[in-house]
Tab-separated table of C-alpha atoms in Angstrom:
chain	number	residue	atom	x	y	z
A	1	MET	CA	-36.074	-25.795	-29.902
A	2	ALA	CA	-36.563	-24.133	-26.579
A	3	SER	CA	-40.030	-22.926	-25.790
A	4	LEU	CA	-40.903	-19.256	-25.992
A	5	ARG	CA	-41.155	-18.976	-22.275
A	6	ASP	CA	-37.714	-20.502	-21.734
A	7	ILE	CA	-36.107	-18.048	-24.089
A	8	LYS	CA	-37.969	-15.165	-22.512
A	9	SER	CA	-36.732	-16.065	-19.040
A	10	ARG	CA	-33.194	-16.396	-20.310
A	11	ILE	CA	-33.370	-12.938	-21.798
A	12	THR	CA	-34.630	-11.513	-18.515
A	13	SER	CA	-31.929	-13.176	-16.487
A	14	THR	CA	-29.208	-12.019	-18.862
A	15	LYS	CA	-30.580	-8.497	-18.603
A	16	LYS	CA	-30.386	-8.680	-14.836
A	17	THR	CA	-26.799	-9.940	-15.002
A	18	LYS	CA	-25.954	-7.106	-17.327
A	19	GLN	CA	-27.330	-4.580	-14.866
A	20	ILE	CA	-25.157	-6.016	-12.130
A	21	THR	CA	-21.967	-6.137	-14.179
A	22	LYS	CA	-22.628	-2.620	-15.402
A	23	ALA	CA	-23.034	-1.387	-11.823
A	24	MET	CA	-19.878	-3.203	-10.743
A	25	GLN	CA	-18.004	-1.665	-13.617
A	26	MET	CA	-19.015	1.809	-12.534
A	27	VAL	CA	-18.225	1.164	-8.897
A	28	SER	CA	-14.779	-0.101	-9.877
A	29	ALA	CA	-14.205	2.965	-12.010
A	30	ALA	CA	-14.957	5.221	-9.056
A	31	LYS	CA	-12.757	3.167	-6.742
A	32	LEU	CA	-9.982	3.168	-9.290
A	33	ASN	CA	-10.063	6.924	-9.313
A	34	ARG	CA	-9.691	7.105	-5.575
A	35	ALA	CA	-6.992	4.441	-5.514
A	36	GLN	CA	-5.009	6.408	-8.050
A	37	SER	CA	-5.242	9.658	-6.145
A	38	LYS	CA	-4.225	7.793	-2.991
A	39	ALA	CA	-1.184	6.405	-4.744
A	40	THR	CA	-0.287	9.900	-5.911
A	41	ALA	CA	-0.656	11.290	-2.403
A	42	PHE	CA	1.663	8.614	-1.075
A	43	LEU	CA	4.423	9.225	-3.590
A	44	PRO	CA	6.088	12.255	-1.936
A	45	TYR	CA	6.559	10.341	1.315
A	46	THR	CA	8.414	7.405	-0.175
A	47	GLU	CA	10.402	9.645	-2.503
A	48	LYS	CA	11.609	11.776	0.374
A	49	ILE	CA	12.685	8.769	2.430
A	50	ARG	CA	14.370	7.355	-0.618
A	51	ASP	CA	16.240	10.613	-1.134
A	52	VAL	CA	17.581	10.616	2.380
A	53	VAL	CA	18.492	6.916	2.349
A	54	ALA	CA	20.185	7.376	-1.000
A	55	SER	CA	22.225	10.293	0.203
A	56	ILE	CA	23.341	8.434	3.319
A	57	ALA	CA	24.128	5.293	1.362
A	58	SER	CA	26.038	7.138	-1.348
A	59	GLY	CA	27.798	9.324	1.200
A	60	SER	CA	29.110	6.212	2.874
A	61	GLU	CA	31.482	5.530	0.009
A	62	SER	CA	33.510	8.627	0.632
A	63	ASP	CA	33.311	8.038	4.344
A	64	GLU	CA	36.303	6.119	5.578
A	65	GLU	CA	34.408	4.295	8.251
A	66	GLY	CA	31.679	3.416	5.802
A	67	ILE	CA	28.090	3.254	6.814
A	68	SER	CA	26.738	-0.194	6.434
A	69	HIS	CA	23.604	-1.756	7.670
A	70	PRO	CA	22.455	-5.383	7.614
A	71	MET	CA	19.458	-4.371	5.543
A	72	LEU	CA	21.665	-2.958	2.822
A	73	GLU	CA	23.857	-6.006	2.383
A	74	ALA	CA	23.140	-9.260	0.648
A	75	ARG	CA	23.659	-12.271	2.862
A	76	GLU	CA	26.277	-14.694	1.713
A	77	GLU	CA	24.060	-17.688	1.937
A	78	VAL	CA	20.394	-17.440	1.151
A	79	LYS	CA	18.747	-20.177	3.142
A	80	LYS	CA	15.213	-19.005	3.102
A	81	THR	CA	13.353	-16.686	0.782
A	82	ALA	CA	10.070	-14.971	1.477
A	83	TYR	CA	7.500	-14.022	-1.106
A	84	LEU	CA	5.027	-11.324	-0.240
A	85	VAL	CA	2.120	-11.855	-2.593
A	86	ILE	CA	-0.595	-9.250	-2.926
A	87	THR	CA	-3.892	-10.575	-4.236
A	88	SER	CA	-7.479	-9.406	-3.947
A	89	ASP	CA	-10.125	-10.553	-1.502
A	90	ARG	CA	-12.802	-11.071	-4.081
A	91	GLY	CA	-12.979	-12.563	-7.519
A	92	LEU	CA	-14.727	-11.231	-10.618
A	93	CYS	CA	-11.668	-9.345	-11.736
A	94	GLY	CA	-10.549	-11.295	-14.750
A	95	ALA	CA	-7.096	-12.811	-14.744
A	96	TYR	CA	-5.903	-10.485	-11.988
A	97	ASN	CA	-5.295	-13.169	-9.375
A	98	SER	CA	-4.765	-16.234	-11.533
A	99	GLY	CA	-2.017	-14.614	-13.583
A	100	LEU	CA	-0.183	-13.468	-10.490
A	101	LEU	CA	-0.534	-16.753	-8.595
A	102	ARG	CA	0.568	-18.774	-11.589
A	103	HIS	CA	3.663	-16.603	-11.862
A	104	THR	CA	4.462	-16.929	-8.167
A	105	LEU	CA	3.983	-20.689	-8.209
A	106	LYS	CA	6.224	-21.002	-11.245
A	107	THR	CA	8.935	-18.856	-9.666
A	108	ILE	CA	8.870	-20.889	-6.468
A	109	ASN	CA	8.984	-24.194	-8.303
A	110	GLU	CA	11.923	-23.019	-10.360
A	111	ARG	CA	13.958	-21.664	-7.492
A	112	HIS	CA	13.277	-24.032	-4.643
A	113	GLN	CA	13.340	-27.752	-4.123
A	114	SER	CA	11.703	-28.069	-0.742
A	115	PRO	CA	9.188	-26.055	1.302
A	116	GLU	CA	12.015	-25.480	3.779
A	117	GLU	CA	13.565	-22.965	1.449
A	118	TYR	CA	10.773	-20.472	1.186
A	119	GLY	CA	7.881	-18.882	3.006
A	120	LEU	CA	4.867	-16.930	1.954
A	121	ILE	CA	3.316	-13.759	3.250
A	122	VAL	CA	-0.058	-13.344	1.661
A	123	VAL	CA	-2.370	-10.376	1.344
A	124	GLY	CA	-5.873	-11.152	0.110
A	125	ARG	CA	-8.275	-14.028	0.484
A	126	VAL	CA	-7.819	-15.468	-2.985
A	127	GLY	CA	-4.075	-15.871	-2.553
A	128	ARG	CA	-4.383	-17.273	0.935
A	129	ASP	CA	-6.852	-19.956	-0.127
A	130	PHE	CA	-4.726	-20.802	-3.136
A	131	PHE	CA	-1.556	-21.438	-1.155
A	132	LYS	CA	-3.351	-23.051	1.738
A	133	LYS	CA	-4.946	-25.573	-0.579
A	134	ARG	CA	-1.524	-26.501	-1.863
A	135	GLY	CA	-0.158	-26.844	1.631
A	136	MET	CA	2.530	-24.214	1.145
A	137	PRO	CA	4.052	-22.532	4.189
A	138	ILE	CA	2.230	-19.278	4.940
A	139	TYR	CA	3.954	-17.215	7.600
A	140	GLN	CA	1.574	-14.295	7.698
A	141	GLU	CA	-1.684	-13.363	6.102
A	142	VAL	CA	-3.901	-10.333	5.863
A	143	VAL	CA	-7.429	-10.509	4.528
A	144	GLY	CA	-10.291	-8.061	4.433
A	145	LEU	CA	-8.324	-4.906	3.763
A	146	GLN	CA	-10.300	-1.816	2.878
A	147	ASP	CA	-10.546	-0.748	-0.711
A	148	GLN	CA	-8.468	2.299	0.111
A	149	PRO	CA	-6.127	0.852	2.743
A	150	GLU	CA	-4.741	3.147	5.422
A	151	TYR	CA	-1.088	2.974	6.263
A	152	ALA	CA	-1.959	1.920	9.804
A	153	GLU	CA	-3.761	-1.177	8.517
A	154	ILE	CA	-0.731	-2.748	6.943
A	155	LYS	CA	1.782	-1.259	9.341
A	156	ASN	CA	1.698	-4.444	11.380
A	157	ILE	CA	2.341	-6.912	8.599
A	158	ALA	CA	4.931	-4.636	7.054
A	159	ALA	CA	6.785	-4.230	10.338
A	160	THR	CA	6.675	-7.963	11.094
A	161	THR	CA	7.923	-8.752	7.617
A	162	VAL	CA	10.848	-6.407	8.020
A	163	ASP	CA	11.529	-7.861	11.475
A	164	MET	CA	11.546	-11.378	10.039
A	165	PHE	CA	14.330	-10.286	7.774
A	166	THR	CA	16.318	-8.599	10.533
A	167	ASP	CA	15.847	-11.597	12.811
A	168	GLY	CA	17.285	-13.844	10.149
A	169	ILE	CA	14.181	-15.939	9.500
A	170	PHE	CA	14.371	-14.891	5.887
A	171	ASP	CA	17.452	-13.906	3.944
A	172	GLU	CA	15.643	-12.364	1.014
A	173	ILE	CA	12.204	-10.939	0.541
A	174	TYR	CA	10.461	-10.492	-2.779
A	175	LEU	CA	7.267	-8.647	-3.553
A	176	HIS	CA	4.861	-10.154	-6.052
A	177	TYR	CA	2.012	-7.969	-7.220
A	178	ASN	CA	0.211	-6.560	-10.217
A	179	HIS	CA	1.746	-3.289	-11.271
A	180	PHE	CA	-0.683	-0.722	-12.614
A	181	VAL	CA	0.308	0.177	-16.159
A	182	SER	CA	-3.016	1.522	-17.373
A	183	VAL	CA	-6.700	0.859	-16.806
A	184	ILE	CA	-6.702	-1.999	-19.272
A	185	SER	CA	-3.247	-3.347	-18.568
A	186	GLN	CA	-1.688	-4.696	-15.383
A	187	LYS	CA	1.698	-6.281	-15.261
A	188	VAL	CA	2.721	-9.066	-12.902
A	189	THR	CA	5.830	-7.739	-11.215
A	190	GLU	CA	8.498	-9.135	-8.958
A	191	THR	CA	10.612	-6.703	-6.987
A	192	LYS	CA	13.206	-7.360	-4.381
A	193	LEU	CA	12.228	-5.747	-1.111
A	194	LEU	CA	15.108	-6.778	1.106
A	195	PRO	CA	18.046	-6.639	1.266
A	196	LEU	CA	18.291	-3.255	-0.364
A	197	ASN	CA	21.653	-4.049	-1.908
A	198	GLU	CA	20.422	-3.228	-5.386
A	199	PHE	CA	19.874	0.237	-4.129
A	200	ASP	CA	23.212	1.418	-5.457
A	201	THR	CA	22.811	0.020	-8.946
A	202	GLU	CA	19.348	1.450	-9.113
A	203	GLU	CA	20.875	4.705	-8.033
A	204	GLU	CA	23.248	4.822	-10.946
A	205	GLY	CA	20.420	4.374	-13.412
A	206	SER	CA	18.535	7.374	-12.142
A	207	GLU	CA	21.540	9.371	-11.104
A	208	THR	CA	20.836	12.252	-13.422
A	209	GLU	CA	17.617	12.763	-11.581
A	210	LEU	CA	18.925	12.348	-8.078
A	211	ALA	CA	22.364	13.837	-8.382
A	212	PRO	CA	21.607	17.499	-7.686
A	213	LYS	CA	19.611	16.625	-4.609
A	214	THR	CA	21.989	14.129	-3.104
A	215	ASN	CA	24.926	16.450	-3.566
A	216	LEU	CA	23.872	18.204	-0.394
A	217	GLU	CA	26.102	17.379	2.511
A	218	TYR	CA	23.721	16.627	5.309
A	219	ILE	CA	24.444	17.001	8.966
A	220	TYR	CA	23.206	13.879	10.659
A	221	GLU	CA	21.867	14.299	14.114
A	222	PRO	CA	22.922	12.312	16.155
A	223	ASP	CA	24.851	10.311	13.505
A	224	PRO	CA	24.240	8.609	10.171
A	225	LYS	CA	24.216	5.127	11.593
A	226	VAL	CA	21.358	5.817	13.991
A	227	ILE	CA	19.407	7.530	11.255
A	228	LEU	CA	19.914	4.683	8.856
A	229	GLU	CA	18.859	2.220	11.507
A	230	GLN	CA	15.586	4.031	11.997
A	231	LEU	CA	15.019	5.045	8.433
A	232	LEU	CA	15.559	1.744	6.629
A	233	PRO	CA	12.697	-0.160	8.261
A	234	HIS	CA	10.436	2.797	7.456
A	235	TYR	CA	11.637	2.739	3.912
A	236	ALA	CA	11.003	-0.983	3.508
A	237	GLU	CA	7.578	-0.626	5.082
A	238	SER	CA	6.711	2.232	2.798
A	239	LEU	CA	7.745	0.119	-0.190
A	240	ILE	CA	5.276	-2.559	0.893
A	241	TYR	CA	2.559	0.030	1.287
A	242	GLY	CA	3.383	1.486	-2.100
A	243	ALA	CA	3.132	-1.938	-3.706
A	244	LEU	CA	-0.197	-2.472	-1.983
A	245	LEU	CA	-1.604	0.786	-3.331
A	246	ASP	CA	-0.308	-0.089	-6.767
A	247	ALA	CA	-1.901	-3.529	-6.552
A	248	LYS	CA	-5.207	-2.069	-5.398
A	249	ALA	CA	-5.295	0.308	-8.344
A	250	SER	CA	-4.558	-2.644	-10.638
A	251	GLU	CA	-7.312	-4.656	-9.019
A	252	PHE	CA	-9.918	-2.017	-9.758
A	253	GLY	CA	-8.576	-1.573	-13.262
A	254	ALA	CA	-8.763	-5.320	-13.858
A	255	ARG	CA	-12.222	-5.549	-12.357
A	256	MET	CA	-13.437	-2.645	-14.404
A	257	THR	CA	-12.176	-4.199	-17.633
A	258	ALA	CA	-13.546	-7.613	-16.716
A	259	MET	CA	-16.935	-6.164	-15.903
A	260	GLN	CA	-16.943	-4.101	-19.049
A	261	SER	CA	-16.378	-7.142	-21.226
A	262	ALA	CA	-18.984	-9.035	-19.218
A	263	THR	CA	-21.448	-6.239	-19.926
A	264	ASN	CA	-20.580	-6.334	-23.610
A	265	ASN	CA	-20.992	-10.089	-23.706
A	266	ALA	CA	-24.356	-9.785	-22.010
A	267	THR	CA	-25.468	-7.222	-24.594
A	268	ASP	CA	-24.445	-9.557	-27.425
A	269	ARG	CA	-26.171	-12.466	-25.758
A	270	ILE	CA	-29.386	-10.500	-25.308
A	271	GLU	CA	-29.341	-9.570	-28.973
A	272	GLU	CA	-28.852	-13.178	-30.037
A	273	LEU	CA	-31.555	-14.428	-27.732
A	274	THR	CA	-33.988	-11.757	-28.864
A	275	LEU	CA	-33.417	-12.879	-32.437
A	276	VAL	CA	-34.057	-16.500	-31.485
A	277	TYR	CA	-37.115	-15.430	-29.532
A	278	ASN	CA	-38.576	-13.484	-32.422
A	279	ARG	CA	-37.918	-16.331	-34.809
A	280	ALA	CA	-39.639	-18.769	-32.508
A	281	ARG	CA	-42.557	-16.388	-32.073
A	282	GLN	CA	-42.856	-15.983	-35.831
A	283	ALA	CA	-42.697	-19.740	-36.314
A	284	ALA	CA	-45.443	-20.232	-33.755
A	285	ILE	CA	-47.680	-17.687	-35.518
A	286	THR	CA	-47.039	-19.247	-38.908
A	287	GLN	CA	-47.835	-22.630	-37.480
A	288	GLU	CA	-51.104	-21.332	-36.044
A	289	ILE	CA	-52.151	-19.768	-39.352
A	290	ASN	CA	-51.299	-22.985	-41.121
A	291	GLU	CA	-53.443	-24.904	-38.740
A	292	ILE	CA	-56.384	-22.530	-39.171
A	293	VAL	CA	-56.048	-22.592	-42.964
A	294	GLY	CA	-55.707	-26.378	-42.876
A	295	GLY	CA	-58.769	-26.679	-40.664
A	296	ALA	CA	-60.823	-24.379	-42.903
A	297	ALA	CA	-59.731	-26.311	-46.017
A	298	ALA	CA	-60.837	-29.567	-44.413
A	299	LEU	CA	-64.337	-28.157	-43.856
A	300	ASP	CA	-64.787	-27.224	-47.537
B	1	MET	CA	11.389	37.934	7.413
B	2	LYS	CA	12.781	35.310	5.126
B	3	THR	CA	10.536	32.346	4.686
B	4	MET	CA	11.023	28.790	3.482
B	5	GLN	CA	8.834	26.014	2.179
B	6	ALA	CA	7.646	23.549	4.847
B	7	ASN	CA	6.002	20.196	4.168
B	8	VAL	CA	4.579	17.678	6.582
B	9	VAL	CA	4.187	14.428	4.694
B	10	THR	CA	2.661	11.087	5.700
B	11	PRO	CA	2.025	7.910	3.697
B	12	ASP	CA	-1.635	8.917	3.502
B	13	GLY	CA	-0.807	12.239	1.919
B	14	SER	CA	0.432	15.687	2.739
B	15	VAL	CA	-0.812	17.279	5.958
B	16	PHE	CA	0.739	20.720	5.702
B	17	GLU	CA	2.350	22.684	2.915
B	18	GLY	CA	3.248	26.320	3.018
B	19	GLN	CA	5.728	29.121	3.583
B	20	VAL	CA	6.932	29.461	7.156
B	21	GLU	CA	9.463	31.533	9.048
B	22	MET	CA	10.535	29.005	11.592
B	23	VAL	CA	10.049	25.345	12.352
B	24	THR	CA	10.522	24.000	15.873
B	25	VAL	CA	10.778	20.260	16.398
B	26	LYS	CA	11.777	17.858	19.139
B	27	THR	CA	14.417	15.459	17.923
B	28	THR	CA	15.684	12.495	19.892
B	29	GLU	CA	18.608	14.708	20.890
B	30	GLY	CA	16.599	17.721	21.980
B	31	SER	CA	14.658	20.674	20.656
B	32	LEU	CA	15.641	22.242	17.378
B	33	GLY	CA	14.576	25.534	15.829
B	34	ILE	CA	15.123	25.924	12.122
B	35	MET	CA	14.930	29.076	10.039
B	36	ALA	CA	15.572	29.687	6.379
B	37	ASN	CA	19.060	28.972	5.019
B	38	HIS	CA	19.813	26.348	7.623
B	39	LEU	CA	22.493	23.826	6.744
B	40	PRO	CA	21.170	20.554	5.309
B	41	LEU	CA	20.284	18.279	8.199
B	42	VAL	CA	18.530	15.021	8.921
B	43	ALA	CA	17.314	14.043	12.376
B	44	PRO	CA	14.808	11.591	13.854
B	45	LEU	CA	11.886	13.076	15.784
B	46	THR	CA	10.202	11.971	18.969
B	47	VAL	CA	6.450	11.694	19.436
B	48	SER	CA	5.840	15.391	19.776
B	49	ALA	CA	4.383	18.568	18.342
B	50	VAL	CA	5.943	20.329	15.363
B	51	ARG	CA	5.552	24.117	15.534
B	52	LEU	CA	5.367	25.986	12.278
B	53	LYS	CA	5.629	29.755	12.692
B	54	MET	CA	4.432	32.152	10.031
B	55	ASP	CA	3.406	35.821	10.319
B	56	SER	CA	3.259	35.584	14.100
B	57	LYS	CA	0.773	32.738	13.705
B	58	ILE	CA	1.717	29.323	15.015
B	59	GLN	CA	0.505	26.113	13.502
B	60	LEU	CA	0.924	22.953	15.546
B	61	VAL	CA	1.092	19.496	14.068
B	62	ALA	CA	1.122	16.330	16.171
B	63	VAL	CA	3.554	13.764	14.787
B	64	SER	CA	4.176	10.182	15.837
B	65	GLY	CA	7.922	10.152	15.474
B	66	GLY	CA	9.403	10.254	12.019
B	67	PHE	CA	12.103	12.469	10.564
B	68	ILE	CA	12.958	15.990	9.682
B	69	GLU	CA	14.924	16.772	6.568
B	70	VAL	CA	16.274	20.289	6.215
B	71	ARG	CA	17.510	21.984	3.064
B	72	PRO	CA	18.386	25.660	2.755
B	73	ASP	CA	15.033	26.583	1.266
B	74	GLU	CA	12.873	23.664	2.317
B	75	VAL	CA	11.986	21.718	5.446
B	76	SER	CA	10.226	18.371	5.246
B	77	VAL	CA	8.807	16.417	8.137
B	78	LEU	CA	8.183	12.749	7.382
B	79	ALA	CA	6.003	10.858	9.809
B	80	GLU	CA	3.847	7.771	9.805
B	81	SER	CA	1.028	9.886	11.085
B	82	ALA	CA	0.645	13.628	11.520
B	83	GLU	CA	-2.425	15.612	12.445
B	84	LEU	CA	-3.454	19.227	12.639
B	85	PRO	CA	-5.206	20.175	15.892
B	86	SER	CA	-8.524	20.445	14.050
B	87	ASP	CA	-8.216	16.871	12.791
B	88	ILE	CA	-7.625	15.343	16.190
B	89	ASP	CA	-10.473	13.391	17.689
B	90	ILE	CA	-10.164	14.437	21.327
B	91	ALA	CA	-12.580	11.831	22.649
B	92	ARG	CA	-10.726	9.096	20.856
B	93	ALA	CA	-7.343	10.311	22.049
B	94	ARG	CA	-8.650	10.473	25.614
B	95	ALA	CA	-9.982	6.924	25.365
B	96	ALA	CA	-6.660	5.782	23.919
B	97	LYS	CA	-4.855	7.463	26.800
B	98	GLU	CA	-6.947	5.705	29.409
B	99	ARG	CA	-6.586	2.392	27.630
B	100	ALA	CA	-2.833	2.792	27.470
B	101	GLU	CA	-2.649	3.748	31.136
B	102	ARG	CA	-4.624	0.696	32.158
B	103	ARG	CA	-2.444	-1.476	30.016
B	104	LEU	CA	0.667	0.048	31.549
B	105	GLU	CA	-0.636	-0.777	35.019
B	106	ARG	CA	-1.159	-4.361	34.013
B	107	ALA	CA	2.074	-4.547	32.088
B	108	LYS	CA	3.973	-3.567	35.204
B	109	GLN	CA	2.910	-6.813	36.791
B	110	GLU	CA	2.888	-9.112	33.829
B	111	ASN	CA	5.680	-7.487	31.906
B	112	LEU	CA	4.084	-7.673	28.489
B	113	ASP	CA	4.044	-5.134	25.752
B	114	PHE	CA	5.258	-2.435	28.066
B	115	LYS	CA	6.944	-0.561	25.278
B	116	ARG	CA	3.961	-0.613	22.978
B	117	ALA	CA	1.628	0.623	25.678
B	118	GLU	CA	4.095	3.330	26.536
B	119	MET	CA	4.281	4.490	22.927
B	120	ALA	CA	0.498	4.473	22.673
B	121	LEU	CA	0.290	6.582	25.814
B	122	LYS	CA	2.847	9.035	24.463
B	123	ARG	CA	0.958	9.418	21.223
B	124	ALA	CA	-2.339	9.957	23.018
B	125	ILE	CA	-0.893	12.559	25.381
B	126	ASN	CA	0.792	14.315	22.485
B	127	ARG	CA	-2.479	14.483	20.555
B	128	LEU	CA	-4.325	15.848	23.560
B	129	GLU	CA	-1.687	18.482	24.154
B	130	VAL	CA	-1.712	19.633	20.546
B	131	ALA	CA	-5.483	19.679	20.370
B	132	GLY	CA	-5.820	21.491	23.680
B	133	GLY	CA	-3.187	24.152	22.983
């Protein structure tokens, strides 16, 4: 049995750990709040762009010339696929990163035979180290993003990613990230970023919502093609930013939950150890009394 | 005078929301003044100032490109960044202007990143103009 002092020091250290996890839990809760309000503030922007793109894209059907754009059309042969994976910079957030990375790795192994067929664009230190260790081709990486990232911060990577598609380096781009469902639940999600050819089918699903708005016949100044050319990259970039905000919110949610259960575990552990400590203390006292009684009896 | 809803929206949130009488913007094709009940229209903007007129008061907003979307009762400006004059850091804009000018000088000889430096200069000048006026 461990000595009294050993148990005592274990109790103290567990208490200290508990303080830290408790503090981290509260910090994450506050950050989660801000991340959520940031995501809400961003929503109108992407919705508006989406509205306009949708109305141009749907208007093109009636148009005899037809408005097409390379970013809207699936390429006949998909030679190379890119995966944009959004992870966190730091650990201590439960299964947030491992779940996502496992999913990405599985998807890649299922779809591709050789590293020639895919490329990775990684956000976050954990993801970068993971793929680097496995020697997988990383085309771009961003680490050390703020907790509440500004649009300007990811503008570069988003723009380069979109350019890589336009330049034909990649024929398809997927986003892999944790979607924020609720504070205690995050869902690993794969969405297709480019090409936006699923735009139309998506449109039909939510047509009831969009129909009254898109019915407007816009005047396009100078003409729809130019607008589409400028608008689509913005749209794709805003989708990346949206996913990033979503992932950040998930990260704080995951961290908060992880830290909460760590705090609970610490509380349980302290209780157990205190019990052991008291028992040991009691045993020591009993032993001492026994010895005194024994000693006194020997004198008689 | 008839008013309409005007929004200036960026990815980092809304910059301006309110009822206005007239919106004046600079599109890539030229200046455009929009009042209530305008036909639906979409046009790309240049790096410029958006003027929002209400009750003889004029509110300027510096935008770095982006788009304007017009509906009969609503005008939305979408830009990657947009700032009210009070939010503009004049010292920073001035520094950015000088930096861009220096880079332009160099770029003339070495021919690198001319376009980016030019855009940076435009944005800085635009900010200074909006903040100063």
